[in-house]
Amino acid sequence: MKTENTSTSNSIYYIIPAVLCGVLTACVVSGSIGHIILGAVFGLLSAGFWINVVQHNEEA
């Protein structure tokens, strides 16, 4: 019999604040559209790092 591990994904709680913080930081620092997009990308990268690396190490 196969058992599946179903865990609830709370990743949205990390992704949205990370994007907002990246956008707001870029807006305050430079105000240009290119930097705002870059801030959003870096926010997503940091949220992805937190979800995939830090959270999996805490579960082990």
PDB file of C-alpha atoms in Angstrom:
ATOM      1  CA  MET A   1       0.000   0.000   0.000  1.00  0.00           C
ATOM      2  CA  LYS A   2       1.384   3.376  -0.993  1.00  0.00           C
ATOM      3  CA  THR A   3       1.269   6.292   1.410  1.00  0.00           C
ATOM      4  CA  GLU A   4       1.656   9.801   0.161  1.00  0.00           C
ATOM      5  CA  ASN A   5       3.086  12.601   2.222  1.00  0.00           C
ATOM      6  CA  THR A   6       0.798  15.533   1.747  1.00  0.00           C
ATOM      7  CA  SER A   7       2.163  18.657   3.323  1.00  0.00           C
ATOM      8  CA  THR A   8       0.553  22.014   2.980  1.00  0.00           C
ATOM      9  CA  SER A   9       2.637  24.462   1.034  1.00  0.00           C
ATOM     10  CA  ASN A  10       3.002  27.793   2.754  1.00  0.00           C
ATOM     11  CA  SER A  11       5.356  29.165   0.129  1.00  0.00           C
ATOM     12  CA  ILE A  12       2.986  31.976  -0.814  1.00  0.00           C
ATOM     13  CA  TYR A  13       3.656  33.478   2.621  1.00  0.00           C
ATOM     14  CA  TYR A  14       7.306  33.897   1.614  1.00  0.00           C
ATOM     15  CA  ILE A  15       6.975  34.761  -2.078  1.00  0.00           C
ATOM     16  CA  ILE A  16       4.621  37.744  -1.884  1.00  0.00           C
ATOM     17  CA  PRO A  17       6.457  39.634   0.890  1.00  0.00           C
ATOM     18  CA  ALA A  18       9.798  38.959  -0.793  1.00  0.00           C
ATOM     19  CA  VAL A  19       8.598  40.426  -4.094  1.00  0.00           C
ATOM     20  CA  LEU A  20       7.041  43.424  -2.357  1.00  0.00           C
ATOM     21  CA  CYS A  21      10.187  44.105  -0.330  1.00  0.00           C
ATOM     22  CA  GLY A  22      12.353  43.812  -3.442  1.00  0.00           C
ATOM     23  CA  VAL A  23      10.138  46.187  -5.400  1.00  0.00           C
ATOM     24  CA  LEU A  24       9.853  48.716  -2.571  1.00  0.00           C
ATOM     25  CA  THR A  25      13.592  48.685  -1.918  1.00  0.00           C
ATOM     26  CA  ALA A  26      14.381  49.251  -5.589  1.00  0.00           C
ATOM     27  CA  CYS A  27      11.756  51.997  -5.785  1.00  0.00           C
ATOM     28  CA  VAL A  28      13.225  53.838  -2.804  1.00  0.00           C
ATOM     29  CA  VAL A  29      16.835  53.464  -3.939  1.00  0.00           C
ATOM     30  CA  SER A  30      16.574  54.340  -7.627  1.00  0.00           C
ATOM     31  CA  GLY A  31      12.986  54.667  -8.814  1.00  0.00           C
ATOM     32  CA  SER A  32      13.668  53.297 -12.289  1.00  0.00           C
ATOM     33  CA  ILE A  33      11.518  50.570 -13.813  1.00  0.00           C
ATOM     34  CA  GLY A  34      14.515  48.370 -14.622  1.00  0.00           C
ATOM     35  CA  HIS A  35      15.695  48.363 -11.027  1.00  0.00           C
ATOM     36  CA  ILE A  36      12.181  47.668  -9.771  1.00  0.00           C
ATOM     37  CA  ILE A  37      11.958  44.582 -12.002  1.00  0.00           C
ATOM     38  CA  LEU A  38      15.433  43.518 -10.887  1.00  0.00           C
ATOM     39  CA  GLY A  39      14.366  43.958  -7.243  1.00  0.00           C
ATOM     40  CA  ALA A  40      11.333  41.745  -7.839  1.00  0.00           C
ATOM     41  CA  VAL A  41      13.516  39.053  -9.436  1.00  0.00           C
ATOM     42  CA  PHE A  42      15.982  39.156  -6.549  1.00  0.00           C
ATOM     43  CA  GLY A  43      13.058  38.973  -4.122  1.00  0.00           C
ATOM     44  CA  LEU A  44      11.785  35.836  -5.857  1.00  0.00           C
ATOM     45  CA  LEU A  45      15.258  34.317  -5.814  1.00  0.00           C
ATOM     46  CA  SER A  46      15.669  34.958  -2.106  1.00  0.00           C
ATOM     47  CA  ALA A  47      12.201  33.542  -1.359  1.00  0.00           C
ATOM     48  CA  GLY A  48      12.985  30.454  -3.440  1.00  0.00           C
ATOM     49  CA  PHE A  49      16.261  30.002  -1.590  1.00  0.00           C
ATOM     50  CA  TRP A  50      14.491  30.310   1.748  1.00  0.00           C
ATOM     51  CA  ILE A  51      11.760  27.826   0.801  1.00  0.00           C
ATOM     52  CA  ASN A  52      13.991  25.192  -0.815  1.00  0.00           C
ATOM     53  CA  VAL A  53      17.148  25.326   1.292  1.00  0.00           C
ATOM     54  CA  VAL A  54      16.419  26.738   4.715  1.00  0.00           C
ATOM     55  CA  GLN A  55      13.006  25.160   5.253  1.00  0.00           C
ATOM     56  CA  HIS A  56      14.130  21.696   4.121  1.00  0.00           C
ATOM     57  CA  ASN A  57      17.060  21.820   6.544  1.00  0.00           C
ATOM     58  CA  GLU A  58      14.720  22.703   9.398  1.00  0.00           C
ATOM     59  CA  GLU A  59      12.523  19.664   8.666  1.00  0.00           C
ATOM     60  CA  ALA A  60      15.434  17.211   8.771  1.00  0.00           C
TER      61      ALA A  60
END
